[in-house]
Short mmCIF file of C-alpha atoms and ligand atoms in Angstrom, two decimals:
data_model
loop_
_atom_site.label_atom_id
_atom_site.label_comp_id
_atom_site.label_asym_id
_atom_site.label_seq_id
_atom_site.Cartn_x
_atom_site.Cartn_y
_atom_site.Cartn_z
CA MET A 1 119.73 104.93 108.28
CA SER A 2 118.02 106.78 111.11
CA GLU A 3 115.16 106.83 108.64
CA SER A 4 115.02 103.09 108.36
CA THR A 5 115.48 102.09 111.98
CA ARG A 6 112.32 103.82 113.15
CA ARG A 7 109.90 104.56 110.36
CA ALA A 8 107.78 102.12 108.44
CA PRO A 9 109.58 100.43 105.54
CA ARG A 10 109.62 102.48 102.35
CA SER A 11 109.74 100.96 98.91
CA MET A 12 112.88 101.25 96.83
CA ALA A 13 111.01 103.49 94.37
CA GLU A 14 109.98 105.90 97.11
CA GLU A 15 113.50 106.08 98.48
CA VAL A 16 115.04 106.60 95.07
CA LEU A 17 112.61 109.35 94.06
CA SER A 18 112.99 111.26 97.32
CA GLY A 19 116.78 110.94 97.20
CA LEU A 20 116.93 112.37 93.70
CA GLN A 21 114.68 115.28 94.71
CA LYS A 22 117.21 116.55 97.24
CA PRO A 23 119.45 119.52 96.37
CA GLN A 24 122.42 117.13 96.58
CA LYS A 25 120.99 114.16 94.69
CA THR A 26 121.52 111.01 96.75
CA LEU A 27 121.05 107.27 96.33
CA SER A 28 121.52 104.88 99.27
CA SER A 29 124.57 102.61 99.10
CA LYS A 30 122.34 99.69 100.05
CA PHE A 31 121.07 99.73 96.44
CA PHE A 32 124.51 98.63 95.20
CA TYR A 33 123.91 95.03 96.12
CA ASP A 34 121.80 93.39 93.47
CA LYS A 35 123.22 90.17 92.01
CA ARG A 36 125.75 91.89 89.74
CA GLY A 37 126.59 94.47 92.41
CA SER A 38 127.32 91.74 94.97
CA LYS A 39 129.59 90.02 92.45
CA LEU A 40 131.41 93.28 91.70
CA PHE A 41 131.87 93.88 95.43
CA GLU A 42 133.37 90.38 95.76
CA LYS A 43 135.83 91.40 93.02
CA ILE A 44 136.62 94.64 94.84
CA THR A 45 137.57 92.66 97.96
CA ARG A 46 140.29 90.92 95.93
CA LEU A 47 141.78 94.05 94.33
CA PRO A 48 145.36 94.96 95.28
CA GLU A 49 144.31 98.52 96.20
CA TYR A 50 141.37 97.46 98.37
CA TYR A 51 143.12 96.66 101.66
CA PRO A 52 140.14 96.34 104.12
CA THR A 53 138.92 92.81 103.44
CA ARG A 54 142.27 91.10 103.29
CA THR A 55 143.63 93.08 106.25
CA GLU A 56 140.62 92.25 108.42
CA ARG A 57 140.90 88.59 107.50
CA LYS A 58 144.57 88.58 108.46
CA ILE A 59 143.83 90.25 111.80
CA LEU A 60 141.15 87.67 112.48
CA ARG A 61 143.50 84.79 111.57
CA ASP A 62 146.50 86.12 113.44
CA HIS A 63 144.58 86.70 116.67
CA ILE A 64 141.89 84.04 116.47
CA ASP A 65 142.93 82.30 119.69
CA GLU A 66 142.81 85.47 121.75
CA ILE A 67 139.58 86.53 120.04
CA ALA A 68 138.02 83.15 120.82
CA ARG A 69 139.12 83.40 124.47
CA THR A 70 137.73 86.93 124.68
CA ILE A 71 134.34 85.85 123.40
CA GLY A 72 134.38 82.89 125.75
CA PRO A 73 132.26 79.73 125.88
CA SER A 74 128.48 79.26 125.71
CA SER A 75 127.66 82.25 123.56
CA VAL A 76 125.12 82.75 120.82
CA ILE A 77 126.66 84.46 117.78
CA ILE A 78 124.46 86.87 115.82
CA GLU A 79 125.66 88.20 112.47
CA PRO A 80 123.78 91.12 110.88
CA GLY A 81 124.30 91.07 107.09
CA SER A 82 125.85 87.62 107.21
CA GLY A 83 126.18 87.20 103.42
CA SER A 84 128.40 84.22 102.70
CA SER A 85 129.27 83.75 106.42
CA LYS A 86 132.86 83.13 105.29
CA LYS A 87 134.60 84.98 108.10
CA THR A 88 132.22 83.44 110.61
CA ARG A 89 133.56 79.97 109.99
CA LEU A 90 136.82 81.03 111.59
CA LEU A 91 134.88 81.97 114.73
CA LEU A 92 132.80 78.79 114.68
CA ASP A 93 136.02 76.76 114.36
CA HIS A 94 137.73 78.40 117.32
CA VAL A 95 135.25 79.82 119.82
CA PRO A 96 134.57 77.11 122.41
CA ASP A 97 131.05 75.68 122.75
CA VAL A 98 129.11 78.12 120.60
CA VAL A 99 125.47 77.41 121.52
CA ALA A 100 123.86 78.83 118.39
CA TYR A 101 124.50 80.94 115.31
CA ILE A 102 121.94 83.46 114.05
CA PRO A 103 122.75 84.82 110.58
CA VAL A 104 120.60 87.79 109.58
CA ASP A 105 120.39 88.61 105.90
CA ILE A 106 118.01 90.36 103.54
CA SER A 107 118.31 87.78 100.76
CA GLN A 108 116.16 84.74 101.50
CA GLU A 109 117.68 82.78 98.64
CA TYR A 110 121.28 83.41 99.66
CA LEU A 111 120.55 82.82 103.35
CA GLY A 112 118.95 79.45 102.60
CA LYS A 113 121.92 78.24 100.58
CA VAL A 114 124.51 79.42 103.09
CA VAL A 115 122.67 77.84 106.01
CA GLN A 116 122.35 74.54 104.17
CA ARG A 117 126.13 74.45 103.72
CA LEU A 118 126.81 75.50 107.32
CA ARG A 119 124.51 72.75 108.66
CA LYS A 120 126.60 70.19 106.80
CA ALA A 121 129.87 71.57 108.13
CA TYR A 122 128.61 72.07 111.71
CA PRO A 123 126.01 69.33 112.30
CA SER A 124 125.69 69.84 116.04
CA LEU A 125 125.39 73.62 115.94
CA ILE A 126 121.96 75.22 116.33
CA ILE A 127 121.51 77.58 113.36
CA LYS A 128 118.51 79.92 113.34
CA PRO A 129 118.55 82.16 110.26
CA VAL A 130 116.57 85.39 110.24
CA CYS A 131 115.58 86.94 106.92
CA ALA A 132 115.40 90.68 107.54
CA ASP A 133 116.80 94.09 106.66
CA TYR A 134 118.95 94.26 109.78
CA THR A 135 119.13 98.08 109.69
CA ARG A 136 115.51 98.07 110.80
CA SER A 137 114.80 96.45 114.13
CA PHE A 138 114.40 92.68 113.81
CA GLN A 139 113.19 89.87 116.03
CA LEU A 140 115.58 87.30 117.46
CA PRO A 141 114.45 83.67 117.40
CA GLU A 142 114.01 81.64 120.59
CA ILE A 143 117.05 79.62 121.60
CA ASP A 144 115.79 76.79 123.79
CA GLN A 145 119.15 76.02 125.34
CA PRO A 146 120.89 77.87 128.10
CA PHE A 147 123.65 80.27 127.02
CA ASP A 148 125.74 83.00 128.62
CA TYR A 149 125.87 85.91 126.20
CA TYR A 150 124.84 87.13 122.82
CA VAL A 151 127.89 88.10 120.80
CA ILE A 152 127.22 90.15 117.70
CA PHE A 153 129.69 89.79 114.81
CA TYR A 154 129.74 92.81 112.49
CA PRO A 155 132.84 92.64 110.30
CA GLY A 156 133.79 94.43 107.08
CA SER A 157 133.64 98.00 108.36
CA THR A 158 130.06 98.17 107.16
CA ILE A 159 129.52 100.51 110.13
CA GLY A 160 131.40 103.07 107.98
CA ASN A 161 128.40 103.39 105.65
CA PHE A 162 126.37 105.03 108.43
CA HIS A 163 126.60 108.71 109.27
CA PRO A 164 128.04 108.84 112.82
CA ASP A 165 124.64 109.83 114.29
CA GLU A 166 123.05 106.89 112.52
CA ALA A 167 125.87 104.59 113.61
CA ARG A 168 125.24 105.59 117.23
CA GLU A 169 121.55 104.87 116.83
CA PHE A 170 122.24 101.54 115.13
CA LEU A 171 124.66 100.50 117.89
CA ARG A 172 122.01 101.39 120.46
CA MET A 173 119.52 99.15 118.64
CA LEU A 174 122.01 96.27 118.69
CA SER A 175 122.75 96.85 122.37
CA GLN A 176 119.07 96.43 123.13
CA PHE A 177 119.35 92.74 122.27
CA MET A 178 122.07 92.29 124.83
CA VAL A 179 122.40 92.11 128.58
CA PRO A 180 125.34 93.97 130.15
CA GLY A 181 128.49 91.96 129.48
CA GLY A 182 127.40 90.86 126.02
CA GLY A 183 129.88 91.51 123.22
CA LEU A 184 130.13 93.11 119.80
CA LEU A 185 133.04 92.04 117.59
CA ILE A 186 133.22 94.75 114.96
CA GLY A 187 135.52 95.62 112.04
CA VAL A 188 136.39 99.31 111.79
CA ASP A 189 138.44 100.92 109.03
CA LEU A 190 140.99 103.43 110.29
CA LYS A 191 142.01 106.94 109.25
CA LYS A 192 145.21 106.89 107.25
CA ASP A 193 147.17 108.50 104.44
CA LYS A 194 144.76 110.02 101.94
CA ALA A 195 146.56 108.44 98.96
CA ILE A 196 146.02 104.90 100.32
CA LEU A 197 142.34 105.64 100.99
CA GLU A 198 141.70 107.17 97.60
CA ALA A 199 143.48 104.36 95.74
CA ALA A 200 141.22 101.81 97.47
CA TYR A 201 138.15 103.46 95.91
CA ASN A 202 139.74 104.27 92.53
CA ASP A 203 141.22 100.96 91.48
CA ARG A 204 143.14 100.74 88.24
CA LYS A 205 140.94 98.06 86.72
CA GLY A 206 137.86 100.23 87.17
CA ILE A 207 135.91 97.64 89.16
CA THR A 208 134.82 100.21 91.74
CA ALA A 209 133.67 102.48 88.90
CA ALA A 210 131.61 99.60 87.46
CA PHE A 211 130.22 98.88 90.96
CA ASN A 212 129.19 102.52 91.34
CA LYS A 213 127.59 102.74 87.88
CA ASN A 214 125.82 99.41 88.34
CA MET A 215 123.39 101.25 90.62
CA LEU A 216 122.07 103.10 87.55
CA LYS A 217 121.70 99.87 85.57
CA ARG A 218 119.73 98.45 88.44
CA LEU A 219 117.39 101.47 88.52
CA ASN A 220 116.91 101.18 84.75
CA ARG A 221 115.95 97.54 85.11
CA GLU A 222 113.95 97.54 88.32
CA LEU A 223 112.29 100.96 88.19
CA ASN A 224 112.18 101.50 84.45
CA ALA A 225 114.49 104.50 84.67
CA ASP A 226 116.30 105.76 81.56
CA PHE A 227 119.77 106.61 82.81
CA VAL A 228 122.32 106.60 79.98
CA VAL A 229 125.00 104.93 82.08
CA ASP A 230 127.88 106.15 79.89
CA GLN A 231 126.81 109.71 80.53
CA PHE A 232 127.91 109.38 84.17
CA ALA A 233 131.44 109.11 85.55
CA HIS A 234 132.73 107.53 88.76
CA ARG A 235 134.24 109.84 91.36
CA ALA A 236 135.59 108.88 94.79
CA PHE A 237 137.59 111.10 97.13
CA TYR A 238 138.48 111.45 100.79
CA ASN A 239 136.61 114.27 102.51
CA GLU A 240 139.15 115.05 105.20
CA GLU A 241 136.93 117.37 107.21
CA LYS A 242 134.17 114.78 107.50
CA GLY A 243 136.55 111.81 107.77
CA ARG A 244 134.91 109.87 104.98
CA ILE A 245 135.35 108.54 101.49
CA GLU A 246 132.55 109.85 99.30
CA MET A 247 131.46 108.15 96.11
CA HIS A 248 129.55 110.07 93.49
CA LEU A 249 128.28 109.62 89.95
CA VAL A 250 129.06 112.75 87.94
CA SER A 251 126.84 113.82 85.06
CA ARG A 252 129.05 114.28 82.01
CA THR A 253 126.55 116.57 80.30
CA GLU A 254 123.36 118.49 80.92
CA GLN A 255 120.64 115.85 80.72
CA ASP A 256 117.21 114.70 81.91
CA VAL A 257 116.45 111.33 83.43
CA HIS A 258 112.95 109.90 83.80
CA ILE A 259 111.82 107.54 86.55
CA GLN A 260 108.23 106.53 87.10
CA GLY A 261 106.74 109.65 85.55
CA GLU A 262 109.17 112.03 87.29
CA THR A 263 111.84 114.01 85.43
CA PHE A 264 115.20 114.73 87.03
CA HIS A 265 117.38 117.40 85.52
CA PHE A 266 121.18 117.21 85.71
CA SER A 267 123.51 120.06 84.90
CA GLU A 268 126.95 119.19 83.57
CA GLY A 269 129.16 118.16 86.48
CA GLU A 270 126.25 117.69 88.90
CA THR A 271 126.61 114.58 91.05
CA ILE A 272 124.57 111.85 92.68
CA HIS A 273 126.08 111.00 96.05
CA THR A 274 126.01 107.19 96.26
CA GLU A 275 128.10 106.27 99.29
CA ASN A 276 129.90 107.42 102.40
CA SER A 277 132.55 105.26 103.98
CA TYR A 278 133.56 106.79 107.29
CA LYS A 279 137.04 106.21 108.65
CA TYR A 280 137.77 106.40 112.37
CA SER A 281 140.74 106.84 114.65
CA LEU A 282 140.66 104.50 117.65
CA ASP A 283 139.73 107.48 119.83
CA ASP A 284 136.97 108.60 117.44
CA PHE A 285 135.43 105.17 117.55
CA LYS A 286 135.70 104.81 121.30
CA ALA A 287 133.79 108.09 121.67
CA LEU A 288 131.21 107.02 119.08
CA VAL A 289 130.26 103.83 120.92
CA SER A 290 130.57 105.16 124.48
CA ASP A 291 126.80 105.59 125.04
CA CYS A 292 126.28 101.84 125.16
CA PHE A 293 129.63 100.08 124.87
CA SER A 294 133.11 100.11 126.30
CA VAL A 295 136.04 99.06 124.12
CA ASN A 296 137.38 95.89 125.68
CA LYS A 297 140.04 94.92 123.13
CA VAL A 298 141.44 96.22 119.86
CA TRP A 299 143.43 94.21 117.33
CA THR A 300 145.12 95.92 114.36
CA ASP A 301 147.50 95.00 111.55
CA LYS A 302 151.13 96.10 111.65
CA ASP A 303 150.47 99.14 109.44
CA ASP A 304 147.39 100.25 111.42
CA LEU A 305 145.20 100.13 108.35
CA PHE A 306 142.24 98.36 109.95
CA SER A 307 140.96 97.35 113.36
CA LEU A 308 138.92 94.57 114.81
CA GLN A 309 137.40 95.60 118.13
CA TYR A 310 135.64 93.77 120.93
CA LEU A 311 133.07 96.02 122.58
CA VAL A 312 131.21 95.08 125.73
CA LYS A 313 127.77 96.36 126.61
CA LYS A 314 127.87 98.72 129.57
CA GLU A 315 125.75 98.30 132.69
CA ASN A 316 122.44 100.06 132.26
CA ILE A 317 122.65 103.32 134.12
CA ASP A 318 118.93 104.10 134.02
C1 LIG B 401 131.18 97.22 102.24
C2 LIG B 401 130.78 99.41 103.03
C3 LIG B 401 132.71 98.24 103.73
O1 LIG B 401 132.92 101.19 102.25
O2 LIG B 401 134.70 100.09 101.73
C4 LIG B 401 133.87 99.26 98.56
C5 LIG B 401 131.85 99.25 100.19
N1 LIG B 401 132.39 100.79 98.28
N2 LIG B 401 134.24 100.02 97.52
C6 LIG B 401 133.49 100.19 101.82
C7 LIG B 401 132.69 99.75 99.04
C8 LIG B 401 133.34 100.93 97.35
C9 LIG B 401 132.64 98.96 101.43
N3 LIG B 401 131.82 98.47 102.58
#
Protein backbone atom coordinates (compact mmCIF):
# COMPACT_ATOMS: atom_id res chain seq x y z
CA MET A 1 0.00 0.00 0.00
CA SER A 2 2.97 2.31 -0.40
CA GLU A 3 1.17 3.22 -3.59
CA SER A 4 -1.95 4.31 -1.81
CA THR A 5 -0.47 6.19 1.12
CA ARG A 6 1.23 8.79 -1.05
CA ARG A 7 -0.17 8.97 -4.55
CA ALA A 8 -3.50 10.34 -5.63
CA PRO A 9 -6.38 7.87 -5.32
CA ARG A 10 -6.71 5.51 -8.25
CA SER A 11 -9.98 4.02 -9.36
CA MET A 12 -10.66 0.34 -8.83
CA ALA A 13 -10.62 -0.19 -12.62
CA GLU A 14 -7.18 1.37 -12.95
CA GLU A 15 -5.79 -0.71 -10.11
CA VAL A 16 -7.28 -3.92 -11.45
CA LEU A 17 -6.02 -3.38 -15.00
CA SER A 18 -2.50 -2.49 -13.90
CA GLY A 19 -2.37 -5.45 -11.51
CA LEU A 20 -3.37 -7.88 -14.24
CA GLN A 21 -0.73 -6.44 -16.59
CA LYS A 22 2.10 -7.46 -14.26
CA PRO A 23 4.16 -10.58 -15.03
CA GLN A 24 2.76 -12.08 -11.81
CA LYS A 25 -0.89 -11.08 -12.17
CA THR A 26 -2.04 -9.45 -8.94
CA LEU A 27 -5.29 -8.17 -7.44
CA SER A 28 -5.32 -6.24 -4.15
CA SER A 29 -6.85 -8.05 -1.17
CA LYS A 30 -8.83 -4.90 -0.38
CA PHE A 31 -11.13 -5.86 -3.28
CA PHE A 32 -12.35 -8.91 -1.32
CA TYR A 33 -14.69 -6.86 0.81
CA ASP A 34 -17.84 -6.13 -1.13
CA LYS A 35 -21.09 -7.06 0.62
CA ARG A 36 -20.82 -10.80 -0.10
CA GLY A 37 -17.08 -10.80 0.57
CA SER A 38 -17.57 -9.17 3.98
CA LYS A 39 -20.19 -11.80 4.82
CA LEU A 40 -17.88 -14.61 3.72
CA PHE A 41 -15.09 -13.15 5.84
CA GLU A 42 -17.45 -13.10 8.84
CA LYS A 43 -18.03 -16.81 8.18
CA ILE A 44 -14.30 -17.43 7.97
CA THR A 45 -13.84 -15.91 11.43
CA ARG A 46 -16.12 -18.62 12.84
CA LEU A 47 -14.47 -21.59 11.11
CA PRO A 48 -12.76 -24.17 13.34
CA GLU A 49 -9.53 -23.93 11.30
CA TYR A 50 -9.38 -20.12 11.37
CA TYR A 51 -7.81 -19.49 14.78
CA PRO A 52 -6.90 -15.72 14.58
CA THR A 53 -10.23 -14.06 15.36
CA ARG A 54 -11.27 -16.27 18.23
CA THR A 55 -7.76 -16.34 19.70
CA GLU A 56 -7.44 -12.56 19.60
CA ARG A 57 -10.84 -12.17 21.21
CA LYS A 58 -9.84 -14.55 24.00
CA ILE A 59 -6.58 -12.67 24.59
CA LEU A 60 -8.50 -9.41 24.76
CA ARG A 61 -11.04 -10.88 27.22
CA ASP A 62 -8.50 -12.64 29.40
CA HIS A 63 -6.31 -9.56 29.81
CA ILE A 64 -8.83 -6.75 29.50
CA ASP A 65 -8.12 -5.31 32.96
CA GLU A 66 -4.39 -5.07 32.36
CA ILE A 67 -4.97 -3.76 28.84
CA ALA A 68 -7.33 -1.10 30.18
CA ARG A 69 -4.79 -0.07 32.84
CA THR A 70 -2.05 0.07 30.20
CA ILE A 71 -4.07 2.37 27.99
CA GLY A 72 -4.96 4.50 30.99
CA PRO A 73 -7.60 7.19 31.50
CA SER A 74 -8.52 10.21 29.36
CA SER A 75 -7.57 8.80 25.99
CA VAL A 76 -9.14 9.18 22.58
CA ILE A 77 -9.48 5.82 20.83
CA ILE A 78 -9.03 5.77 17.04
CA GLU A 79 -9.89 2.62 15.09
CA PRO A 80 -8.78 2.36 11.45
CA GLY A 81 -11.07 -0.07 9.58
CA SER A 82 -13.52 -0.18 12.45
CA GLY A 83 -16.12 -2.36 10.68
CA SER A 84 -18.64 -3.60 13.21
CA SER A 85 -16.64 -2.13 16.16
CA LYS A 86 -17.40 -5.38 18.01
CA LYS A 87 -14.04 -5.80 19.70
CA THR A 88 -13.99 -2.11 20.56
CA ARG A 89 -16.94 -2.46 22.89
CA LEU A 90 -14.76 -4.48 25.22
CA LEU A 91 -12.33 -1.55 25.37
CA LEU A 92 -15.09 1.02 25.81
CA ASP A 93 -16.51 -1.08 28.67
CA HIS A 94 -13.22 -1.32 30.54
CA VAL A 95 -10.87 1.54 29.72
CA PRO A 96 -11.50 4.29 32.29
CA ASP A 97 -12.83 7.68 31.13
CA VAL A 98 -12.45 7.32 27.38
CA VAL A 99 -12.87 10.89 26.10
CA ALA A 100 -13.85 10.04 22.53
CA TYR A 101 -14.00 7.25 19.98
CA ILE A 102 -13.07 7.83 16.33
CA PRO A 103 -14.04 4.91 14.06
CA VAL A 104 -12.56 5.18 10.57
CA ASP A 105 -14.18 3.11 7.85
CA ILE A 106 -14.52 3.19 4.09
CA SER A 107 -18.21 2.23 4.05
CA GLN A 108 -20.39 5.23 4.82
CA GLU A 109 -23.49 3.09 5.14
CA TYR A 110 -21.96 0.62 7.57
CA LEU A 111 -20.26 3.35 9.60
CA GLY A 112 -23.54 5.22 10.02
CA LYS A 113 -25.38 2.16 11.29
CA VAL A 114 -22.63 1.12 13.69
CA VAL A 115 -22.30 4.62 15.13
CA GLN A 116 -26.04 4.87 15.66
CA ARG A 117 -25.95 1.68 17.73
CA LEU A 118 -22.86 2.76 19.67
CA ARG A 119 -24.47 6.12 20.55
CA LYS A 120 -27.37 4.25 22.12
CA ALA A 121 -25.09 1.98 24.12
CA TYR A 122 -22.66 4.74 25.18
CA PRO A 123 -24.76 7.93 25.43
CA SER A 124 -22.12 10.05 27.14
CA LEU A 125 -19.25 9.08 24.85
CA ILE A 126 -18.16 11.52 22.13
CA ILE A 127 -18.16 9.56 18.85
CA LYS A 128 -16.69 11.20 15.76
CA PRO A 129 -16.80 8.85 12.78
CA VAL A 130 -14.51 9.42 9.81
CA CYS A 131 -15.43 7.95 6.44
CA ALA A 132 -12.14 7.30 4.66
CA ASP A 133 -9.83 4.70 3.15
CA TYR A 134 -7.56 4.63 6.18
CA THR A 135 -4.59 3.29 4.17
CA ARG A 136 -4.34 6.74 2.62
CA SER A 137 -3.67 9.58 5.02
CA PHE A 138 -6.86 10.86 6.63
CA GLN A 139 -7.87 13.85 8.71
CA LEU A 140 -8.73 13.51 12.39
CA PRO A 141 -11.75 15.47 13.63
CA GLU A 142 -11.44 18.13 16.33
CA ILE A 143 -12.06 16.89 19.85
CA ASP A 144 -13.10 19.92 21.90
CA GLN A 145 -12.37 18.34 25.25
CA PRO A 146 -9.03 17.90 26.92
CA PHE A 147 -7.49 14.42 26.66
CA ASP A 148 -4.13 12.81 27.37
CA TYR A 149 -3.30 10.53 24.46
CA TYR A 150 -4.53 9.16 21.21
CA VAL A 151 -4.64 5.37 21.35
CA ILE A 152 -4.99 3.62 18.02
CA PHE A 153 -6.74 0.23 18.04
CA TYR A 154 -5.79 -1.96 15.08
CA PRO A 155 -6.90 -5.54 15.77
CA GLY A 156 -7.34 -8.55 13.50
CA SER A 157 -3.77 -8.82 12.22
CA THR A 158 -4.78 -6.70 9.26
CA ILE A 159 -1.21 -5.38 9.40
CA GLY A 160 -0.29 -8.79 7.89
CA ASN A 161 -1.80 -7.78 4.55
CA PHE A 162 0.94 -5.18 4.04
CA HIS A 163 4.37 -6.02 2.68
CA PRO A 164 6.80 -5.28 5.55
CA ASP A 165 8.07 -2.11 3.82
CA GLU A 166 4.50 -0.92 3.41
CA ALA A 167 3.69 -1.87 7.00
CA ARG A 168 6.61 0.28 8.19
CA GLU A 169 5.37 3.19 6.10
CA PHE A 170 1.80 2.73 7.34
CA LEU A 171 2.94 2.63 10.98
CA ARG A 172 4.90 5.82 10.39
CA MET A 173 1.74 7.48 9.04
CA LEU A 174 -0.20 6.41 12.14
CA SER A 175 2.59 7.63 14.42
CA GLN A 176 2.29 11.07 12.86
CA PHE A 177 -1.09 11.50 14.52
CA MET A 178 0.43 10.87 17.90
CA VAL A 179 2.61 12.68 20.40
CA PRO A 180 5.36 10.65 22.08
CA GLY A 181 3.75 8.41 24.69
CA GLY A 182 0.65 7.74 22.61
CA GLY A 183 -0.26 4.09 22.12
CA LEU A 184 -1.06 1.57 19.41
CA LEU A 185 -2.90 -1.59 20.47
CA ILE A 186 -2.35 -3.96 17.57
CA GLY A 187 -3.18 -7.60 16.80
CA VAL A 188 -0.34 -9.54 15.17
CA ASP A 189 -0.52 -13.13 13.93
CA LEU A 190 2.52 -15.21 14.85
CA LYS A 191 4.76 -17.62 12.96
CA LYS A 192 3.88 -21.21 13.76
CA ASP A 193 3.65 -24.74 12.44
CA LYS A 194 3.05 -24.65 8.69
CA ALA A 195 0.20 -27.19 8.90
CA ILE A 196 -1.81 -24.97 11.29
CA LEU A 197 -1.26 -21.94 9.05
CA GLU A 198 -2.19 -23.72 5.86
CA ALA A 199 -5.32 -25.28 7.37
CA ALA A 200 -6.53 -21.80 8.40
CA TYR A 201 -6.55 -20.72 4.73
CA ASN A 202 -7.78 -24.03 3.29
CA ASP A 203 -10.84 -24.76 5.37
CA ARG A 204 -12.77 -27.95 4.76
CA LYS A 205 -16.05 -26.23 4.00
CA GLY A 206 -14.43 -24.22 1.21
CA ILE A 207 -15.48 -20.84 2.60
CA THR A 208 -12.02 -19.36 2.04
CA ALA A 209 -12.10 -20.67 -1.53
CA ALA A 210 -15.48 -18.96 -2.06
CA PHE A 211 -14.08 -15.76 -0.47
CA ASN A 212 -11.11 -15.84 -2.84
CA LYS A 213 -13.23 -16.50 -5.95
CA ASN A 214 -15.77 -13.86 -4.95
CA MET A 215 -13.21 -11.28 -6.09
CA LEU A 216 -13.79 -12.45 -9.68
CA LYS A 217 -17.57 -12.25 -9.30
CA ARG A 218 -17.17 -8.72 -8.06
CA LEU A 219 -15.02 -7.75 -11.06
CA ASN A 220 -17.60 -9.31 -13.40
CA ARG A 221 -20.35 -7.28 -11.80
CA GLU A 222 -18.63 -3.97 -11.14
CA LEU A 223 -16.21 -3.76 -14.07
CA ASN A 224 -18.08 -5.85 -16.61
CA ALA A 225 -15.32 -8.45 -16.70
CA ASP A 226 -16.02 -11.92 -18.11
CA PHE A 227 -14.19 -14.24 -15.74
CA VAL A 228 -15.62 -17.77 -15.84
CA VAL A 229 -15.34 -18.25 -12.09
CA ASP A 230 -15.39 -22.06 -12.28
CA GLN A 231 -12.32 -21.95 -14.48
CA PHE A 232 -10.24 -20.75 -11.51
CA ALA A 233 -9.20 -22.71 -8.43
CA HIS A 234 -8.34 -21.52 -4.92
CA ARG A 235 -4.76 -22.01 -3.74
CA ALA A 236 -3.28 -20.93 -0.40
CA PHE A 237 0.12 -21.92 0.97
CA TYR A 238 2.73 -20.76 3.45
CA ASN A 239 5.77 -19.21 1.79
CA GLU A 240 8.32 -19.99 4.47
CA GLU A 241 11.11 -17.86 3.04
CA LYS A 242 8.93 -14.75 2.94
CA GLY A 243 7.04 -15.59 6.16
CA ARG A 244 3.63 -15.21 4.58
CA ILE A 245 0.51 -17.04 3.54
CA GLU A 246 -0.12 -16.41 -0.15
CA MET A 247 -3.52 -16.75 -1.74
CA HIS A 248 -3.83 -17.24 -5.47
CA LEU A 249 -6.49 -18.01 -8.06
CA VAL A 250 -5.17 -20.64 -10.45
CA SER A 251 -6.33 -20.77 -14.05
CA ARG A 252 -7.58 -24.29 -14.74
CA THR A 253 -7.11 -23.93 -18.49
CA GLU A 254 -5.60 -21.66 -21.10
CA GLN A 255 -8.11 -18.83 -21.44
CA ASP A 256 -8.69 -15.15 -22.19
CA VAL A 257 -10.50 -12.72 -19.94
CA HIS A 258 -11.80 -9.33 -21.07
CA ILE A 259 -12.11 -6.25 -18.87
CA GLN A 260 -12.98 -2.82 -20.18
CA GLY A 261 -11.65 -3.42 -23.68
CA GLU A 262 -8.44 -5.12 -22.48
CA THR A 263 -7.71 -8.82 -23.02
CA PHE A 264 -5.78 -10.81 -20.45
CA HIS A 265 -4.35 -14.16 -21.46
CA PHE A 266 -3.94 -16.98 -18.94
CA SER A 267 -1.93 -20.11 -19.54
CA GLU A 268 -3.02 -23.27 -17.76
CA GLY A 269 -1.80 -23.14 -14.17
CA GLU A 270 -1.03 -19.40 -14.27
CA THR A 271 -2.12 -17.59 -11.11
CA ILE A 272 -3.51 -14.29 -9.92
CA HIS A 273 -1.95 -13.41 -6.57
CA THR A 274 -4.82 -12.09 -4.43
CA GLU A 275 -3.46 -11.83 -0.90
CA ASN A 276 -0.45 -11.92 1.37
CA SER A 277 -0.87 -12.51 5.07
CA TYR A 278 2.46 -11.98 6.79
CA LYS A 279 3.24 -13.82 10.00
CA TYR A 280 5.74 -12.44 12.50
CA SER A 281 7.82 -13.68 15.39
CA LEU A 282 7.80 -11.31 18.36
CA ASP A 283 11.36 -10.30 17.46
CA ASP A 284 10.46 -9.75 13.78
CA PHE A 285 7.66 -7.44 14.77
CA LYS A 286 9.69 -5.53 17.32
CA ALA A 287 12.27 -4.81 14.60
CA LEU A 288 9.54 -3.86 12.11
CA VAL A 289 8.05 -1.16 14.34
CA SER A 290 11.30 0.11 15.87
CA ASP A 291 11.54 3.25 13.69
CA CYS A 292 8.61 4.86 15.47
CA PHE A 293 7.45 2.59 18.29
CA SER A 294 8.75 0.61 21.21
CA VAL A 295 6.94 -2.55 22.28
CA ASN A 296 5.55 -1.82 25.72
CA LYS A 297 3.55 -4.99 26.37
CA VAL A 298 2.74 -8.24 24.61
CA TRP A 299 -0.15 -10.56 25.42
CA THR A 300 -0.42 -14.01 23.79
CA ASP A 301 -2.58 -17.12 24.10
CA LYS A 302 -1.22 -20.25 25.76
CA ASP A 303 -0.27 -21.83 22.42
CA ASP A 304 1.46 -18.68 21.11
CA LEU A 305 -0.77 -18.57 18.06
CA PHE A 306 -1.53 -14.85 18.15
CA SER A 307 -0.39 -11.70 19.92
CA LEU A 308 -1.92 -8.47 21.03
CA GLN A 309 0.73 -5.81 21.49
CA TYR A 310 0.80 -2.36 23.05
CA LEU A 311 3.26 -0.12 21.24
CA VAL A 312 4.23 3.31 22.45
CA LYS A 313 5.37 6.11 20.19
CA LYS A 314 9.03 6.92 20.69
CA GLU A 315 10.36 10.39 21.46
CA ASN A 316 11.09 12.23 18.25
CA ILE A 317 14.81 12.10 17.69
CA ASP A 318 14.92 14.73 14.96
C1 LIG B 1 -8.40 -9.94 7.58
C2 LIG B 1 -6.25 -9.86 6.61
C3 LIG B 1 -6.51 -10.66 8.83
O1 LIG B 1 -5.07 -12.50 6.49
O2 LIG B 1 -6.05 -13.85 7.86
C4 LIG B 1 -8.73 -14.65 5.96
C5 LIG B 1 -7.98 -12.18 5.70
N1 LIG B 1 -7.87 -14.10 4.07
N2 LIG B 1 -8.72 -15.74 5.16
C6 LIG B 1 -6.06 -12.88 7.13
C7 LIG B 1 -8.19 -13.61 5.26
C8 LIG B 1 -8.21 -15.40 4.03
C9 LIG B 1 -7.36 -12.05 7.06
N3 LIG B 1 -7.14 -10.64 7.50
